XYZ file of N, CA and C in Angstrom:
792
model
N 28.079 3.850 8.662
C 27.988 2.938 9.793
C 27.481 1.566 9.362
N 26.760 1.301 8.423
C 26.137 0.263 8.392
C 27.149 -0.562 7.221
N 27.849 0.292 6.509
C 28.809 -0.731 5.785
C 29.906 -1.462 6.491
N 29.929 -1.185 8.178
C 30.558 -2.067 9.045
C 30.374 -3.423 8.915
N 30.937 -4.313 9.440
C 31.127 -5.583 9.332
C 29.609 -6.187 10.217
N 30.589 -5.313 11.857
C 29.540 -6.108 12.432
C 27.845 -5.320 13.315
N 28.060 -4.634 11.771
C 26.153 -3.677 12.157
C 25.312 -4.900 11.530
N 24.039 -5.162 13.111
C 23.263 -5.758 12.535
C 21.768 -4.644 12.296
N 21.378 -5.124 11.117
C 20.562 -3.375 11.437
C 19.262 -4.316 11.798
N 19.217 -5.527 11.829
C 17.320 -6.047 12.311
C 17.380 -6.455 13.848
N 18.209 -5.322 14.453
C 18.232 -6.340 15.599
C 16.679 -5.310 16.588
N 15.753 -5.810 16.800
C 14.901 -4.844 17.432
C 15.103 -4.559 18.528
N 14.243 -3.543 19.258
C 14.167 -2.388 20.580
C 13.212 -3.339 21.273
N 12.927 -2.761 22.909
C 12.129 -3.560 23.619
C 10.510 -3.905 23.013
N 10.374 -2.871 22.136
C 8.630 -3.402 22.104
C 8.736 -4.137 20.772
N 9.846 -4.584 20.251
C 9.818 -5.522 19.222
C 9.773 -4.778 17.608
N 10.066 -3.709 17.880
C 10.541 -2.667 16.454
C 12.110 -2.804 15.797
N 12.540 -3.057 14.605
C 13.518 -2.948 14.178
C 13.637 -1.370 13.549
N 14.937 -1.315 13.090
C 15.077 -0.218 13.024
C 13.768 0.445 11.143
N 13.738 -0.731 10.711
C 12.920 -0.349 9.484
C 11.399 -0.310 9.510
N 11.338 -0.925 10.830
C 9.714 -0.639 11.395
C 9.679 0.464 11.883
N 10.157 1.151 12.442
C 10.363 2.746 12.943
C 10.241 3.551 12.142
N 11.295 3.219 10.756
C 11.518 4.155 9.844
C 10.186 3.846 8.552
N 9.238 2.854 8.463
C 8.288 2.967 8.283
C 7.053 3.219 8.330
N 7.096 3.145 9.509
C 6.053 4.020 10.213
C 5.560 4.946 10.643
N 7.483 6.107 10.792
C 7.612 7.607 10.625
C 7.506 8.207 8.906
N 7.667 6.999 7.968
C 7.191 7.880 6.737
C 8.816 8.216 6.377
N 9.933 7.867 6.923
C 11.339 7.773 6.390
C 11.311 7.240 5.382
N 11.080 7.508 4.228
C 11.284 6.609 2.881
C 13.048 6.866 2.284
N 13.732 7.323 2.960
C 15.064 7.526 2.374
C 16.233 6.706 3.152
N 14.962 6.419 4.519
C 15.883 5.799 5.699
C 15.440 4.038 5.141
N 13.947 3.913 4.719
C 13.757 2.862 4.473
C 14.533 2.131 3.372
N 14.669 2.922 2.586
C 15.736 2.342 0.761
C 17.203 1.867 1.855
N 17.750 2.900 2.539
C 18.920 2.442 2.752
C 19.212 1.051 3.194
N 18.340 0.907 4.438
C 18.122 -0.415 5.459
C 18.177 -1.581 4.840
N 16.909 -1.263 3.554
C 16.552 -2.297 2.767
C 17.793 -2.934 1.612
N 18.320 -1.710 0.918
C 19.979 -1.718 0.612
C 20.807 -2.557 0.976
N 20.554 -2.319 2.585
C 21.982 -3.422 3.760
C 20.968 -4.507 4.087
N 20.375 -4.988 3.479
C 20.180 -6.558 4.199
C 19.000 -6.614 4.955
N 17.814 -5.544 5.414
C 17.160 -5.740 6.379
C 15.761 -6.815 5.696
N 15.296 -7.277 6.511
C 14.629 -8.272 6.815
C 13.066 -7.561 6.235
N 12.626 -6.943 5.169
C 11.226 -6.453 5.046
C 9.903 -7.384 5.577
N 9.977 -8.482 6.034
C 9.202 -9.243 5.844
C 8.893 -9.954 7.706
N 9.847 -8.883 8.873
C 10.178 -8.778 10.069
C 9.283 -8.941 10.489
N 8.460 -9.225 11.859
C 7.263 -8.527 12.592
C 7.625 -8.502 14.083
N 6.915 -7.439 14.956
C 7.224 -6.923 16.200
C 6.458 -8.249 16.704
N 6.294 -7.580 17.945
C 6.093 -9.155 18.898
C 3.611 -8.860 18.924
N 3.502 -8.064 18.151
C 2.292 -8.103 18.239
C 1.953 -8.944 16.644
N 2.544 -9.277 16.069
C 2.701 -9.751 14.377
C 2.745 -8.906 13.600
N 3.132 -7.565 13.790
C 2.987 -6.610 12.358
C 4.122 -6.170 11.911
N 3.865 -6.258 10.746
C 5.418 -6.370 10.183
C 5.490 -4.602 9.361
N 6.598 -4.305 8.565
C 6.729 -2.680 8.451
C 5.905 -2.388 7.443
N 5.121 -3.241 6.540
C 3.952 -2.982 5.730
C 2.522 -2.433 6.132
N 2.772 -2.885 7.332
C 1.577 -2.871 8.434
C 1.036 -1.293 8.556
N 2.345 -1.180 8.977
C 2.556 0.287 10.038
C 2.391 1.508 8.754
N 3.273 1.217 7.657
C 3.372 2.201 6.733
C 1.589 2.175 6.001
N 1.535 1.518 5.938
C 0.023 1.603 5.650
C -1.191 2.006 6.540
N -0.943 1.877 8.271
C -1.779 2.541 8.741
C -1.174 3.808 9.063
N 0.079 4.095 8.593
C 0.165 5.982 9.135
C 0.219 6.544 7.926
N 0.122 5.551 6.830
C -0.620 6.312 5.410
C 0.915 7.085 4.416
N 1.640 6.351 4.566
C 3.097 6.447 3.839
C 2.924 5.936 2.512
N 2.330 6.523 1.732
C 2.222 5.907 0.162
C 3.383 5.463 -0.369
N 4.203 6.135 -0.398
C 5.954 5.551 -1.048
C 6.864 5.103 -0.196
N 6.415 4.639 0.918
C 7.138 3.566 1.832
C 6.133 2.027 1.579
N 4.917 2.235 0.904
C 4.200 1.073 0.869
C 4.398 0.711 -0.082
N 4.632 1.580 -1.498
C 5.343 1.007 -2.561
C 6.303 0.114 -2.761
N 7.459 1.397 -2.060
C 8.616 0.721 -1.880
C 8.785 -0.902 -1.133
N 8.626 -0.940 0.132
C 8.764 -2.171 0.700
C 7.616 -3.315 -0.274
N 6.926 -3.372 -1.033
C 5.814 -3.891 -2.025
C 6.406 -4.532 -2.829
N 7.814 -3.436 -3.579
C 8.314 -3.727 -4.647
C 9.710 -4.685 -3.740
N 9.865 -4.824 -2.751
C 10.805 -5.445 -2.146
C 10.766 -6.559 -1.305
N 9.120 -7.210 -1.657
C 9.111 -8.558 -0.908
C 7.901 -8.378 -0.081
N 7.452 -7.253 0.484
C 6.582 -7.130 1.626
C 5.332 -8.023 1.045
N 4.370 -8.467 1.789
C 2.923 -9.350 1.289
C 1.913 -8.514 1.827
N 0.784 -8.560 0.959
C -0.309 -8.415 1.514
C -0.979 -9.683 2.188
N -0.417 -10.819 2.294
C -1.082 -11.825 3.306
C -0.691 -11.988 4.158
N -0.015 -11.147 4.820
C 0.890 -11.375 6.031
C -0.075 -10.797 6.905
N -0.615 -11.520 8.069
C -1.479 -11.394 9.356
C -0.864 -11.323 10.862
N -1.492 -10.129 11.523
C -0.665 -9.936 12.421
C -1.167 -11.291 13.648
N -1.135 -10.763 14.534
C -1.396 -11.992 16.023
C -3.126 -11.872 15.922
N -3.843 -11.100 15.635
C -5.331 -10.937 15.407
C -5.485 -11.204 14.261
N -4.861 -11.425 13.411
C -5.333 -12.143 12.213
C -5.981 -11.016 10.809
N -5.325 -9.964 11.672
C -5.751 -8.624 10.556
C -4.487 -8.798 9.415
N -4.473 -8.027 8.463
C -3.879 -7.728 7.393
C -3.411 -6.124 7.131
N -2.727 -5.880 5.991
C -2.361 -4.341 6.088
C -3.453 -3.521 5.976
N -4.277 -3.822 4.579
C -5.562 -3.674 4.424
C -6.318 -3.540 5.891
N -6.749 -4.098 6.418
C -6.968 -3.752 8.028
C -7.175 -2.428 8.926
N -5.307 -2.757 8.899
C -4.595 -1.310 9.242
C -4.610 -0.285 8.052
N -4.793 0.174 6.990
C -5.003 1.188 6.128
C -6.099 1.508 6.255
N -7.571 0.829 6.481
C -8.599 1.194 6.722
C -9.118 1.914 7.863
N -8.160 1.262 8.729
C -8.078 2.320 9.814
C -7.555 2.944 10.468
N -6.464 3.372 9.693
C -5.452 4.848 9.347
C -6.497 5.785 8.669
N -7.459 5.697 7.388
C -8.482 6.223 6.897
C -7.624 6.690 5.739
N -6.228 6.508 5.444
C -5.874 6.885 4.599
C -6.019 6.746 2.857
N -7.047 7.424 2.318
C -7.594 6.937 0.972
C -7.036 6.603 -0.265
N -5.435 7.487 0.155
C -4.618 6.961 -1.388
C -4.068 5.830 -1.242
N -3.444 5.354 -0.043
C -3.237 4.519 0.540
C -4.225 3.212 0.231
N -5.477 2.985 1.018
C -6.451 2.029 0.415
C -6.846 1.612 -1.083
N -6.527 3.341 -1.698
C -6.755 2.952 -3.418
C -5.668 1.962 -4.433
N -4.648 2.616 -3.809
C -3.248 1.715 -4.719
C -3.237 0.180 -4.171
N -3.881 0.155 -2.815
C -3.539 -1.178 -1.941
C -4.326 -1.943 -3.217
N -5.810 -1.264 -3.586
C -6.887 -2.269 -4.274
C -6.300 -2.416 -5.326
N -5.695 -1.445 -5.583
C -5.228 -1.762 -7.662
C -3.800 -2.726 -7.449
N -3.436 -2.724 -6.414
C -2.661 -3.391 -6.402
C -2.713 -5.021 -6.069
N -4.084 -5.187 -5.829
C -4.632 -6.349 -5.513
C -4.617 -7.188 -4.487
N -4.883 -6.507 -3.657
C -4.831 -6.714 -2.239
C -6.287 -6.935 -1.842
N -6.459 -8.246 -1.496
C -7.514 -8.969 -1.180
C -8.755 -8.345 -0.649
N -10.110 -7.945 -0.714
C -10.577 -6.676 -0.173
C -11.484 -7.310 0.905
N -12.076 -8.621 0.822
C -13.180 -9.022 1.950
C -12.025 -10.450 3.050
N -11.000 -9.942 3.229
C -9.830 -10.612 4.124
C -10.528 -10.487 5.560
N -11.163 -11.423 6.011
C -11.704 -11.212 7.388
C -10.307 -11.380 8.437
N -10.105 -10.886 10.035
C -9.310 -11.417 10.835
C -9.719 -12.378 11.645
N -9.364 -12.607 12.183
C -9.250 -14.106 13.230
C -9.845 -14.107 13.997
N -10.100 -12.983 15.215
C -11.351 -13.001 16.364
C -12.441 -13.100 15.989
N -13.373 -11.921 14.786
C -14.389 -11.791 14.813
C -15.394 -11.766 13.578
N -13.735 -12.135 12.834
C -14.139 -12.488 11.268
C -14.893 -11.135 11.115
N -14.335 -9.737 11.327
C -14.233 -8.651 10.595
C -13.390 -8.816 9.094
N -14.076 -8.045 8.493
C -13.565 -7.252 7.213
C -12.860 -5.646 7.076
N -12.258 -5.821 6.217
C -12.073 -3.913 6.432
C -13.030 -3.681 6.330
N -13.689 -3.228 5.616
C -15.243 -2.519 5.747
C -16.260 -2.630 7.004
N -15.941 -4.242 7.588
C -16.284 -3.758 9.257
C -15.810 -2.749 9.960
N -14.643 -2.764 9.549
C -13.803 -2.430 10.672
C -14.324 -0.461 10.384
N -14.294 -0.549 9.215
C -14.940 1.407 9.273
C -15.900 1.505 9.514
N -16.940 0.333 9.457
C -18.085 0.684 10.253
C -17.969 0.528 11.195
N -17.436 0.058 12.119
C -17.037 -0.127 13.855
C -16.297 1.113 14.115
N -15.188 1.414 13.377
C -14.524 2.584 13.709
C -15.033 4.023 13.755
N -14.340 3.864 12.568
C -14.330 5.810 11.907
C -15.535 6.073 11.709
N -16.272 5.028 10.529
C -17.453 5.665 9.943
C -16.767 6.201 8.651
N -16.143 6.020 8.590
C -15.136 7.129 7.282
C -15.916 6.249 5.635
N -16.507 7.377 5.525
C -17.481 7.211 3.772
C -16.518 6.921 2.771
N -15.726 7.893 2.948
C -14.765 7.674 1.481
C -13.690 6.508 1.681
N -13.590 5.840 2.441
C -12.803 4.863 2.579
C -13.505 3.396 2.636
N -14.690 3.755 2.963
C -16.244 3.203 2.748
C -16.147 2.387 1.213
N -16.591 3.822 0.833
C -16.694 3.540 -0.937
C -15.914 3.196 -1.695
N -14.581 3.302 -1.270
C -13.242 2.481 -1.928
C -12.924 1.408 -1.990
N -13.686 0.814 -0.949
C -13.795 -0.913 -0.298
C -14.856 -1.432 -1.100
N -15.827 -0.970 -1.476
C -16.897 -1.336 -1.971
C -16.949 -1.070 -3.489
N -16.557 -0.266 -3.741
C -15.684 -0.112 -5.557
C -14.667 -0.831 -5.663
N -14.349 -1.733 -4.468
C -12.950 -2.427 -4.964
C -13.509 -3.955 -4.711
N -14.866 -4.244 -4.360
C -15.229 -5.184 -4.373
C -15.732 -5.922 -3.006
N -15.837 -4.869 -2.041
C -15.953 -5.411 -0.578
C -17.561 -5.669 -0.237
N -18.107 -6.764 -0.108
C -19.285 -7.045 0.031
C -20.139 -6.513 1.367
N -21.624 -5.759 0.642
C -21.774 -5.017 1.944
C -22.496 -5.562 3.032
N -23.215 -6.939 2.366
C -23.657 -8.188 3.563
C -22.859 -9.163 4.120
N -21.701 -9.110 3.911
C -20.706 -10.071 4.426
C -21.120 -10.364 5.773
N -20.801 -11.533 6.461
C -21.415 -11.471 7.744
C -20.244 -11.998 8.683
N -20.322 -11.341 10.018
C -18.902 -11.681 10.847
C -19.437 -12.574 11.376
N -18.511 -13.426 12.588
C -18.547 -14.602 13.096
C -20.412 -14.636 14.178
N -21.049 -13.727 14.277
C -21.850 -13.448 15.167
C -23.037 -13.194 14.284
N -22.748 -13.256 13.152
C -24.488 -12.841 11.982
C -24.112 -11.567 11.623
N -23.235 -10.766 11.809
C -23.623 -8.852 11.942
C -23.507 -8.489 10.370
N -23.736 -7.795 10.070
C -23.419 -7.423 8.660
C -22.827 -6.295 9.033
N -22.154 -5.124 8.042
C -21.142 -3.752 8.021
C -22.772 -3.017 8.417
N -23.820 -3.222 7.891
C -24.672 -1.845 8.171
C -25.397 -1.886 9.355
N -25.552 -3.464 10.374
C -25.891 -3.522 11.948
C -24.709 -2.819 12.374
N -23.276 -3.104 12.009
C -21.822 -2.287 13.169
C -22.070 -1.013 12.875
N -22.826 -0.335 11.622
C -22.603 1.194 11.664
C -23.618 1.517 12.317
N -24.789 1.225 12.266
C -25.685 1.445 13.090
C -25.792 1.316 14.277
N -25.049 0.376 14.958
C -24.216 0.092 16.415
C -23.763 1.510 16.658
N -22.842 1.744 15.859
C -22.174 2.776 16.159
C -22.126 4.580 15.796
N -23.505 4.658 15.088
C -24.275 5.468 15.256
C -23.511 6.338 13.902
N -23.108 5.698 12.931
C -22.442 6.279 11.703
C -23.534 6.568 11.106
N -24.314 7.109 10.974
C -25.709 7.881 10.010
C -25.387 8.003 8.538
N -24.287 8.807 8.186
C -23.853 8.910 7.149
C -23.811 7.622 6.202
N -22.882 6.575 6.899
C -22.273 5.549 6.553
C -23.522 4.611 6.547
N -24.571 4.645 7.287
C -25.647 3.779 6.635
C -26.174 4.002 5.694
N -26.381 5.446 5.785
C -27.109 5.393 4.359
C -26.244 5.330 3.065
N -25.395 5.473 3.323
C -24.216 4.555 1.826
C -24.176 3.464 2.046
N -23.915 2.723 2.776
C -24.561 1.204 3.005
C -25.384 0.743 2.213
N -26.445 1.392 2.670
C -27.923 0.682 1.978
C -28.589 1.040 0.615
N -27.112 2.677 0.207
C -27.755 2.922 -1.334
C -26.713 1.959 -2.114
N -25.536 1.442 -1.168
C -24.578 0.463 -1.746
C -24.880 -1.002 -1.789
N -26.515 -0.918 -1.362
C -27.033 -2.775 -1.897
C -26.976 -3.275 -0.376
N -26.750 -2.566 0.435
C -26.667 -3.240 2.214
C -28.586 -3.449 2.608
N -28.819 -5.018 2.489
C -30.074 -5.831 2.663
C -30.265 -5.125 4.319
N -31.954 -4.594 4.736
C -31.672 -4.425 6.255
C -32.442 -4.855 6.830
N -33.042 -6.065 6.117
C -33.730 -6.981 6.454
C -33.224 -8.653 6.998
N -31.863 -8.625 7.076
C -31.415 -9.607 7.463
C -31.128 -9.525 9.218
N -30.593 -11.330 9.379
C -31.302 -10.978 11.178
C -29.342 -11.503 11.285
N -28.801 -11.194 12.537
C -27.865 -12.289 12.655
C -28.354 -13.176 13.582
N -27.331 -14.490 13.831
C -27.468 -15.687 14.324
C -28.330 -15.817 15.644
N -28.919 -14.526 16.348
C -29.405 -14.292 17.582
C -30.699 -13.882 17.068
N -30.764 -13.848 15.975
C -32.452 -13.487 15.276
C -32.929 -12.327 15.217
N -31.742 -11.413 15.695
C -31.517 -10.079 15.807
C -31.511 -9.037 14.483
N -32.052 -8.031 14.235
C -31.688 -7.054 13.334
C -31.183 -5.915 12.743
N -31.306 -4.752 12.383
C -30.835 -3.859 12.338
C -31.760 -2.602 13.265
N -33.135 -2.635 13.294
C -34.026 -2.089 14.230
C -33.640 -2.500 15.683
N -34.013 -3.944 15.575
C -33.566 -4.448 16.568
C -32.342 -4.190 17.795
N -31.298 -4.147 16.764
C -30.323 -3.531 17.512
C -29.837 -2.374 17.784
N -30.617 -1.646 17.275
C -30.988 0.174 17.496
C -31.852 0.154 18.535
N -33.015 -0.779 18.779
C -33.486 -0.156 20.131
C -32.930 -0.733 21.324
N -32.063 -1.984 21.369
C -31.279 -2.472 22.488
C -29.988 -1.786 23.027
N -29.330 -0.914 21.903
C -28.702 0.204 22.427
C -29.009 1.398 22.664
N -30.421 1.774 22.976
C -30.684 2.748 22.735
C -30.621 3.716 21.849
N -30.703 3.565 20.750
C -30.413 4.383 19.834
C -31.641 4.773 19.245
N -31.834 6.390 18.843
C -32.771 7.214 18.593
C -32.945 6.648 16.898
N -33.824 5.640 16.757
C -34.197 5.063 15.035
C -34.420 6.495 14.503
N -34.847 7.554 14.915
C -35.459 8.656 14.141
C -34.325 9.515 13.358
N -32.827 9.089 13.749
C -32.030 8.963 13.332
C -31.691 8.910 12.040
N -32.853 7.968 11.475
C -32.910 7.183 10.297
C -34.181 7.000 9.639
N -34.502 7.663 9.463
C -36.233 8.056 9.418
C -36.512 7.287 8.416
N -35.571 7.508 6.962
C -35.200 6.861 5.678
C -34.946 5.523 5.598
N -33.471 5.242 6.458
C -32.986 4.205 5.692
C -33.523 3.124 6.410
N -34.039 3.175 8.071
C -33.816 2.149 8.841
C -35.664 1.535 9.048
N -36.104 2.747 7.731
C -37.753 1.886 7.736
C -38.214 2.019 5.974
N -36.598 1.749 5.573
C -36.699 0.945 3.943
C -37.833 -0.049 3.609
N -38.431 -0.281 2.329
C -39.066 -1.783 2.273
C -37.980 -2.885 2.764
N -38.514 -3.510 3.574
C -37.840 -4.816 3.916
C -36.967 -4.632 4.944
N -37.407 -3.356 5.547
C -36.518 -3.181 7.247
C -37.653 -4.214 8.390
N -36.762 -4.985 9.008
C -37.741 -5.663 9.845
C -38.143 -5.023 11.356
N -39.279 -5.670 11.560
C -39.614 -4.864 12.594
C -38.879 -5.046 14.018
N -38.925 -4.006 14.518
C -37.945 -3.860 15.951
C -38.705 -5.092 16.596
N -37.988 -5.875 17.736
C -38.890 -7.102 18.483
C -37.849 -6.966 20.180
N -37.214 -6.411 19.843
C -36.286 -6.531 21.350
C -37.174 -5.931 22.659
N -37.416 -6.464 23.851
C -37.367 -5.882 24.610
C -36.778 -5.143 25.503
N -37.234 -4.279 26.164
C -36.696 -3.571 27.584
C -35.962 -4.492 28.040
N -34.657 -4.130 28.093
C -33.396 -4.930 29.058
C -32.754 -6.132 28.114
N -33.180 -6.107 27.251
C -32.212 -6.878 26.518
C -30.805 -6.113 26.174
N -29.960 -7.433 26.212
C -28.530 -6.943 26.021
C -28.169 -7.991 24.815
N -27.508 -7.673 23.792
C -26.838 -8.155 22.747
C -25.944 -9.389 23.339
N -26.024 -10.577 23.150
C -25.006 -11.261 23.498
C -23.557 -11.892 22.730
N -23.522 -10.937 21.540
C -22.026 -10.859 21.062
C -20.918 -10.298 22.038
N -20.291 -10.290 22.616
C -19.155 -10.082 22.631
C -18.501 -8.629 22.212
N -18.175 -8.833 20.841
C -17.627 -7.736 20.042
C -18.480 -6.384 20.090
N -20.228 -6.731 19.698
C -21.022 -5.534 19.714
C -20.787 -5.383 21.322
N -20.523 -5.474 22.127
C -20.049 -4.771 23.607
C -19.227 -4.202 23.838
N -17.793 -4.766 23.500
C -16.843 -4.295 23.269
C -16.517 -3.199 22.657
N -17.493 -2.646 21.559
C -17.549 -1.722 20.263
C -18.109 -0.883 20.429
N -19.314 -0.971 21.517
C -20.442 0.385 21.738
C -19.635 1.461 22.242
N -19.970 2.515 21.507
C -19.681 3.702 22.180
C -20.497 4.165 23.283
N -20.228 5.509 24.141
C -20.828 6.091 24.896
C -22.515 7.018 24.944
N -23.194 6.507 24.745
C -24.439 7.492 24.380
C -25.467 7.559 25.404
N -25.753 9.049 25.007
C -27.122 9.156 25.286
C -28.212 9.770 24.405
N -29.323 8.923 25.113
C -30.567 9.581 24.111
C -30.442 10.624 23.135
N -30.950 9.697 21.886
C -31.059 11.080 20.793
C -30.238 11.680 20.496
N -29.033 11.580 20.722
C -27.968 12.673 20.262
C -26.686 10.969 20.087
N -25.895 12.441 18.981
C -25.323 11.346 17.953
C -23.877 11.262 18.743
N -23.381 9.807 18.309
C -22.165 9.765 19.047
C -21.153 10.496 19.538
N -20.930 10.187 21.068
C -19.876 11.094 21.528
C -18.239 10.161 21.362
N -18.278 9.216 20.796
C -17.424 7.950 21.132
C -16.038 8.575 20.719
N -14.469 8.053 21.411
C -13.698 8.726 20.118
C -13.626 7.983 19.011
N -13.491 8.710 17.649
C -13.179 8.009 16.254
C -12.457 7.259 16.524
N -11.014 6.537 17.491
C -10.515 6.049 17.520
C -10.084 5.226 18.370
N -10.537 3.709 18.685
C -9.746 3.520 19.867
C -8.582 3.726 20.393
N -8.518 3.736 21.794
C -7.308 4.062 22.523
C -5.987 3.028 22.011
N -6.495 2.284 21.954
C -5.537 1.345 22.296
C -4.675 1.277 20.485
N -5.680 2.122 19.370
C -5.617 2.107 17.657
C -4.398 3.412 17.931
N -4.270 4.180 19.231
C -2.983 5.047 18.966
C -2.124 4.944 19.531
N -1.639 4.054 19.741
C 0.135 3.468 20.660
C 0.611 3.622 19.373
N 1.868 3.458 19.462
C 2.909 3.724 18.726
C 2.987 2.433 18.204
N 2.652 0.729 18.320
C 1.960 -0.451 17.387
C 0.466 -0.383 17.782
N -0.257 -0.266 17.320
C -1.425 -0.678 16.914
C -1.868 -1.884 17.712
N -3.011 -1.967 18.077
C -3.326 -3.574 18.918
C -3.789 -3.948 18.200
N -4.033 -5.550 18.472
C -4.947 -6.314 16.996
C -6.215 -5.879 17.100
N -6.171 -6.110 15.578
C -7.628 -4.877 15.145
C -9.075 -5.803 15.621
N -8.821 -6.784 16.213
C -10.014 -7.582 16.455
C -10.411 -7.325 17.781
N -11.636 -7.106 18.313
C -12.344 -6.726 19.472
C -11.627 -7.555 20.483
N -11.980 -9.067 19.623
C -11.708 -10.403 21.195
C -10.177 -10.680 20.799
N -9.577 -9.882 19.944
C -8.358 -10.082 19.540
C -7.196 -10.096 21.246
N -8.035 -9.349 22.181
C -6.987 -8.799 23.276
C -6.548 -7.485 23.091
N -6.335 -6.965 23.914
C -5.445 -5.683 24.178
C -4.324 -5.616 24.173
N -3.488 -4.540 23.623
C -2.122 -4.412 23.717
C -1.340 -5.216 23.143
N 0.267 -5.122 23.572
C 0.712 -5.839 22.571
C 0.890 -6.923 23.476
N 1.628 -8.248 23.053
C 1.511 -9.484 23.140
C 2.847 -9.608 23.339
């Protein structure tokens, strides 16, 4: 069919998928060679900006990420939030995936556009996922980086009640003595969300953890840390899902909090 004259194969479907964004994102690597064969456009994006590098990398298609790699695809290509594939692989959680991305040299502290996240924010906001954690950070991902608001990766895990993931944080060189731009800290923002510090008996009263100062009724005035809190109550560890809602449509929304919802 496609050695017809007049098959166009990039012509996309209503939500802005061509036919090689489909077939990359289902992990078709036999459907993808062909497409790519006849002319298709690797370098396409749906109407949210993500193009089929995107997708194959957050549903964790190792030899569809190759492939389209070896055929033009970029790792600087940013969707409408200003994320990258890297981004989306980090939060797919897929680890072989993230490993070849790094050896392959794919930029590792690439912030996006709303909130000047990093991947490594973004698993501390998300998943919490350690081993995808430590791949970012063996590949060079800085663990004080700071987003547009002061936060560092080990205030969002602690936001988000990743226990695990702090304390790799902080045996990974994560300072928890720093404040962000609101003068705020990592105590600090454990007792404004309520969060049980005892949690952290260890990491979150390190030398050089500063002391809690928030009062009763204070609310964080970022934005993003609102947007990001999960559901809790006292003392008991997150009920949140691992995933936002909106991280399992069939495209992905931009990975940035103030990025907006849905697609565009």
């Amino acid at each position: 069919m496609l050695q017809g004259s007049d098959v166009k194969v990039d012509v996309p479907n209503k939500l802005g998928f061509t036919a090689l964004m489909v077939a990359a994102q289902k992990g078709y690597t036999r459907l993808v060679k062909i497409l790519v064969s006849n002319g298709t456009d690797v370098n396409l994006r749906n109407g949210s900006g993500k193009d089929s590098l995107m997708l194959a990398c957050y549903a964790g298609h190792l030899d569809v990420v190759k492939y389209l790699r070896r055929h033009g695809a970029s790792w600087k290509t940013r969707d409408l939030g200003g994320c990258t594939a890297l981004h989306w692989a980090a939060d797919g959680g897929h680890c072989g995936v993230v490993e070849w991305m790094l050896q392959d040299g794919c930029e590792v502290d690439v912030m996006d556009a709303g909130s000047g996240w990093t991947p490594l924010m973004r698993v501390s906001a998300v998943s919490g996922n350690q081993r995808v954690a430590s791949l970012l950070i063996e590949g060079g991902a800085n663990v004080n980086v700071k987003d547009k608001d002061g936060k560092t990766p080990l205030m969002v895990a602690v936001l988000n009640n990743h226990e695990e993931l702090v304390q790799l944080l902080l045996d990974r060189g994560a300072d928890a003595s720093v404040k962000n731009e609101f003068g705020k800290g990592v105590l600090d923002m454990a007792r404004v969300f309520d969060r049980q510090v005892g949690c952290f008996p260890v990491s979150l009263q390190a030398p050089g953890a500063p002391e809690a100062t928030a009062q009763p009724g204070d609310m964080p005035r970022s934005p993003s840390c609102r947007a990001w809190s999960p559901y809790w109550k006292r003392g008991e560890r997150s009920r949140c899902r691992r995933t936002p809602p909106s991280l399992r449509s069939a495209d992905p929304a931009p990975c940035s909090p103030n990025a907006g919802a849905g697609r565009t």
